[in-house]
XYZ file of N, CA and C in Angstrom:
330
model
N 12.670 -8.230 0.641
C 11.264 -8.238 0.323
C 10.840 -9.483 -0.451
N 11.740 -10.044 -0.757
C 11.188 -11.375 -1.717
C 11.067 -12.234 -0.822
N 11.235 -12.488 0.043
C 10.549 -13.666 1.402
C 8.927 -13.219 0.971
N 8.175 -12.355 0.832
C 6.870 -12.163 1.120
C 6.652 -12.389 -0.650
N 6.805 -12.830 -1.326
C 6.051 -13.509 -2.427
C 7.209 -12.871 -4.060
N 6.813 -13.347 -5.422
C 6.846 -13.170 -6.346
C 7.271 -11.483 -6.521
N 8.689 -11.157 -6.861
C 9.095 -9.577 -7.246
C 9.020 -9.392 -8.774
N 8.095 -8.711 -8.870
C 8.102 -8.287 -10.959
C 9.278 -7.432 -10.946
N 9.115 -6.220 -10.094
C 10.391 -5.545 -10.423
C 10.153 -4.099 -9.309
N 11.579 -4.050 -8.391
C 11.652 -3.155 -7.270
C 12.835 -1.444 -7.781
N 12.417 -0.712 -7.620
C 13.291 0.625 -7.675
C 13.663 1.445 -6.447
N 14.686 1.728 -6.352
C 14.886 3.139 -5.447
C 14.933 4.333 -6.133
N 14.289 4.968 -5.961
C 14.570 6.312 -6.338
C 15.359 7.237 -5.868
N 16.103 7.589 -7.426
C 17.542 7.910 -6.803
C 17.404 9.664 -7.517
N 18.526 10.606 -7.203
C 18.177 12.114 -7.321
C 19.452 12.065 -8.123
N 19.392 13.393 -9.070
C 20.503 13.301 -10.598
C 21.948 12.816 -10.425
N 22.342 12.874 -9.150
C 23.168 12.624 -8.780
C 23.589 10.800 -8.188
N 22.673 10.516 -8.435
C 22.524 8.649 -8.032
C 22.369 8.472 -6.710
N 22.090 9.381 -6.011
C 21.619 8.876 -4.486
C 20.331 8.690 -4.392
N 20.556 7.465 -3.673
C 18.387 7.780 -2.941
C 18.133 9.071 -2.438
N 16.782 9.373 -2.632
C 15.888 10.050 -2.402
C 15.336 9.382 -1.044
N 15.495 7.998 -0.656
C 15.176 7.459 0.477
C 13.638 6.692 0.350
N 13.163 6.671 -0.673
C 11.734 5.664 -0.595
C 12.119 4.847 -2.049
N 11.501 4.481 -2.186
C 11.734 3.271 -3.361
C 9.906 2.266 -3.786
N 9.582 1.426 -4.464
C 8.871 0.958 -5.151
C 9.121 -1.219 -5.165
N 8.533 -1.629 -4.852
C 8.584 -3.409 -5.629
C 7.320 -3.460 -6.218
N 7.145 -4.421 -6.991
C 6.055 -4.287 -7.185
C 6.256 -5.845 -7.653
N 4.777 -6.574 -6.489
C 4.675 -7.591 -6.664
C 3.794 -8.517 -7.130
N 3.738 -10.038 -7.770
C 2.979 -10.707 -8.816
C 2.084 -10.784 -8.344
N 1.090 -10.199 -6.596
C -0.124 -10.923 -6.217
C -0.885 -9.333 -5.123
N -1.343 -9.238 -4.777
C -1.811 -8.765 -4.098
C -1.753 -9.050 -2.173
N -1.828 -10.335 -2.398
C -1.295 -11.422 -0.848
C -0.333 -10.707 -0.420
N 0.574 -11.082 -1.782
C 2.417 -10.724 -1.246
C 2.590 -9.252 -0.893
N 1.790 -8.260 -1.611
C 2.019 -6.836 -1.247
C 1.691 -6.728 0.192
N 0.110 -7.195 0.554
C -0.311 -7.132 1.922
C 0.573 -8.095 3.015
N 1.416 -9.446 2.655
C 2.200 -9.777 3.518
C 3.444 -8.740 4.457
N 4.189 -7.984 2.929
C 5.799 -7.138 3.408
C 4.530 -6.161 3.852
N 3.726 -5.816 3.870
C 3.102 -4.484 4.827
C 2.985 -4.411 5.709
N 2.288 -6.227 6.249
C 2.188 -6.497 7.764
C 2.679 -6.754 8.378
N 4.352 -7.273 7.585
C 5.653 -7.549 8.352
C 6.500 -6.723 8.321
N 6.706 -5.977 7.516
C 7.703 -4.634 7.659
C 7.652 -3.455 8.008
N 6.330 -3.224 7.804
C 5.734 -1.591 8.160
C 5.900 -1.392 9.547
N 6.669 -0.250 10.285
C 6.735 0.039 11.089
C 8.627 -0.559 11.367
N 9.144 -1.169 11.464
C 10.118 -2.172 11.447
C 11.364 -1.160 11.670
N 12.180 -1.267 12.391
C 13.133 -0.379 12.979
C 14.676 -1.102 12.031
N 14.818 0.330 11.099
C 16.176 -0.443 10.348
C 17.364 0.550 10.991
N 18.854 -0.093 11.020
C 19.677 0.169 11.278
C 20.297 1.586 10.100
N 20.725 2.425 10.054
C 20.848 3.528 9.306
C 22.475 4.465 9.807
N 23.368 4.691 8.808
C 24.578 5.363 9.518
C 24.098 7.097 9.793
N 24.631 7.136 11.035
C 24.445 8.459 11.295
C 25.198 9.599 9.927
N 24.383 11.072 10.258
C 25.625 11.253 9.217
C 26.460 11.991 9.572
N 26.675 12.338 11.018
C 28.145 12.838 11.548
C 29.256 11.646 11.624
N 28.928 10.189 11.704
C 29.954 9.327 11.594
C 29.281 8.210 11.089
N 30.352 7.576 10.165
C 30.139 6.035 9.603
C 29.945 5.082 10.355
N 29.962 5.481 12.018
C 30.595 4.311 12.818
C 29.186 4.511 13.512
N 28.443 5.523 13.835
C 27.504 5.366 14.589
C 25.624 5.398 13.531
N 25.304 4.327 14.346
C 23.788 3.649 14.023
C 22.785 4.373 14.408
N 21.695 4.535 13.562
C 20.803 5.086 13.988
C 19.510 4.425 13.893
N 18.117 4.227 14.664
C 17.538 3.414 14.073
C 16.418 4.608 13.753
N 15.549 3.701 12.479
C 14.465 4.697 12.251
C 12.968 3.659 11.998
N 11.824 4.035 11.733
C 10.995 3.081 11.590
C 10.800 3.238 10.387
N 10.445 2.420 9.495
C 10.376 2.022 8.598
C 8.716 2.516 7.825
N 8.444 3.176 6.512
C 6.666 2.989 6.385
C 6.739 1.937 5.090
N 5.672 0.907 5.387
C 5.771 0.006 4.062
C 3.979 0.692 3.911
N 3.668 0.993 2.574
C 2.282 0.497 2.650
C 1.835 0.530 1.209
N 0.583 0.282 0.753
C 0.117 0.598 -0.560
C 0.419 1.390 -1.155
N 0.743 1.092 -2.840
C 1.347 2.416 -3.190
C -0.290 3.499 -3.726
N 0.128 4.986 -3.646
C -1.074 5.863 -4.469
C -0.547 6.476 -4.782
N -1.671 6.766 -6.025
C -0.995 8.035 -7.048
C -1.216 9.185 -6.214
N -0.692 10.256 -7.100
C -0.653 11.566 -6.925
C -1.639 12.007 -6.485
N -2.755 11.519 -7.491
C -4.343 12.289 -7.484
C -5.009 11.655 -6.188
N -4.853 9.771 -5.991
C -5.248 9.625 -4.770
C -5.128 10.250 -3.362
N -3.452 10.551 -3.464
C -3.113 11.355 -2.569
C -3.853 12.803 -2.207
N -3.899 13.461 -3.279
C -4.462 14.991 -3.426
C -5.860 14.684 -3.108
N -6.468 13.934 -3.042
C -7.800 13.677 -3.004
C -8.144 13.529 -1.556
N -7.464 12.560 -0.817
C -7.234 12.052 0.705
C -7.027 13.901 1.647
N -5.810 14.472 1.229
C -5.454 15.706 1.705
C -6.722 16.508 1.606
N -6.919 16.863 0.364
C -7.981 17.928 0.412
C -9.734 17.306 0.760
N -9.802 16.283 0.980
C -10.725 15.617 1.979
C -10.538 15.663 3.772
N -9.158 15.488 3.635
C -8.519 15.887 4.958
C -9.082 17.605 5.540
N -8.500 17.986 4.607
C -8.476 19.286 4.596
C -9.770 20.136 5.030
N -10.842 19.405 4.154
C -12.383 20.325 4.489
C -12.844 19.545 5.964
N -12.332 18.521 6.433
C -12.692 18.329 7.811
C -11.798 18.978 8.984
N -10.879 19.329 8.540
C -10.272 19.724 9.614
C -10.806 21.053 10.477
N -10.704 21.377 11.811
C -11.945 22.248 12.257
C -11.108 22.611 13.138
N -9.661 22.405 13.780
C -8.821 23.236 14.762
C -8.484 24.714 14.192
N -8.207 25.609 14.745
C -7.374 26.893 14.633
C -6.277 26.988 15.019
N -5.566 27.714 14.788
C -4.209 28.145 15.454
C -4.790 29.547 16.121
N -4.211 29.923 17.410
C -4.367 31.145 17.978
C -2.391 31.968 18.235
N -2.723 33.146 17.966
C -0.930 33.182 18.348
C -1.337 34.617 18.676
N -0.220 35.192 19.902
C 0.144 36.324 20.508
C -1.318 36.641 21.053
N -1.283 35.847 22.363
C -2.165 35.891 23.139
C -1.681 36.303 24.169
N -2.673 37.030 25.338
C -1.821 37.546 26.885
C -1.403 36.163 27.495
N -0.389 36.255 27.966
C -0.050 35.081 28.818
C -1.079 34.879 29.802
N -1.335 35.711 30.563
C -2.052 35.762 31.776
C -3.530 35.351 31.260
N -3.941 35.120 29.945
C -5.579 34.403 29.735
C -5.767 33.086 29.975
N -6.639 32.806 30.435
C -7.076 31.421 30.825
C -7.683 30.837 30.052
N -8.052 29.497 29.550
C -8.480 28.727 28.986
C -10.092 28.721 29.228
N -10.439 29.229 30.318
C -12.179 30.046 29.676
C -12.246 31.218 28.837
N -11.307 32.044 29.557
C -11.471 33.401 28.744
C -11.705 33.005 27.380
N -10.717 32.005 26.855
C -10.578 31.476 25.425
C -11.751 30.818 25.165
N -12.679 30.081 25.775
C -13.491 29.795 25.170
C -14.644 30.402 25.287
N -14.734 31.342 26.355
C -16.117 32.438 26.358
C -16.012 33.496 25.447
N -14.400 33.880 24.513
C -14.369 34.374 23.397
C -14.852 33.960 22.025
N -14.416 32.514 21.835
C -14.847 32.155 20.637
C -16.325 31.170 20.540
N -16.555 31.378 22.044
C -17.972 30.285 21.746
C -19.056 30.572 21.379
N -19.110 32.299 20.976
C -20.207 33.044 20.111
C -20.130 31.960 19.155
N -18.959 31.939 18.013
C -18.965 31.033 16.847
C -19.377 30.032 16.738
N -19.758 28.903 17.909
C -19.759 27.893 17.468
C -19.160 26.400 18.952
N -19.968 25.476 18.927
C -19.239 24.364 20.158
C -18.189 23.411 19.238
């Protein structure tokens, strides 16, 4: 990560036991440099050991992005949350059709 600018200071977060937790923190002297490793790493396919063997690779994609707090987060979700407008339907006849389904619920609402 220090190719993309100035490192104040980077962590992994590790669990009582000293392993990663698997995400981690840098935190860098500019704002540029944060938005550079975002637009070059985010998404980015890293090599990873399987964990049935040491010998076999796995790849995974990578998320780089801005960091947010807690509350930003909780804020985004439960904003998420009051828009969301799908249902779940479960233990339906097999044999109903996808009008039946909607000449049922379209009293409620398009």
């Amino acid at each position: 990560f220090s190719a993309f600018g100035n490192i104040l200071s980077c962590k992994v977060v590790t669990d009582p036991e000293g392993n990663s937790r698997g995400f981690g923190f840098v935190h860098y002297d500019s704002a540029e440099a944060a938005t550079k490793a975002i637009d070059k790493v985010n998404g980015m396919l890293l090599n990873v050991a399987g964990e049935d063997s040491e010998d076999e690779k796995t790849q995974i994609p990578v998320f780089v992005g801005h960091f947010k707090s807690r509350k930003e987060r909780l804020q985004e979700y439960e904003s998420a949350e009051k828009q969301y407008t799908n249902v779940y339907i479960n233990n339906l006849p097999a044999e109903l059709l996808d009008e039946e389904i909607d000449k049922m619920f379209s009293e409620h609402g398009k």
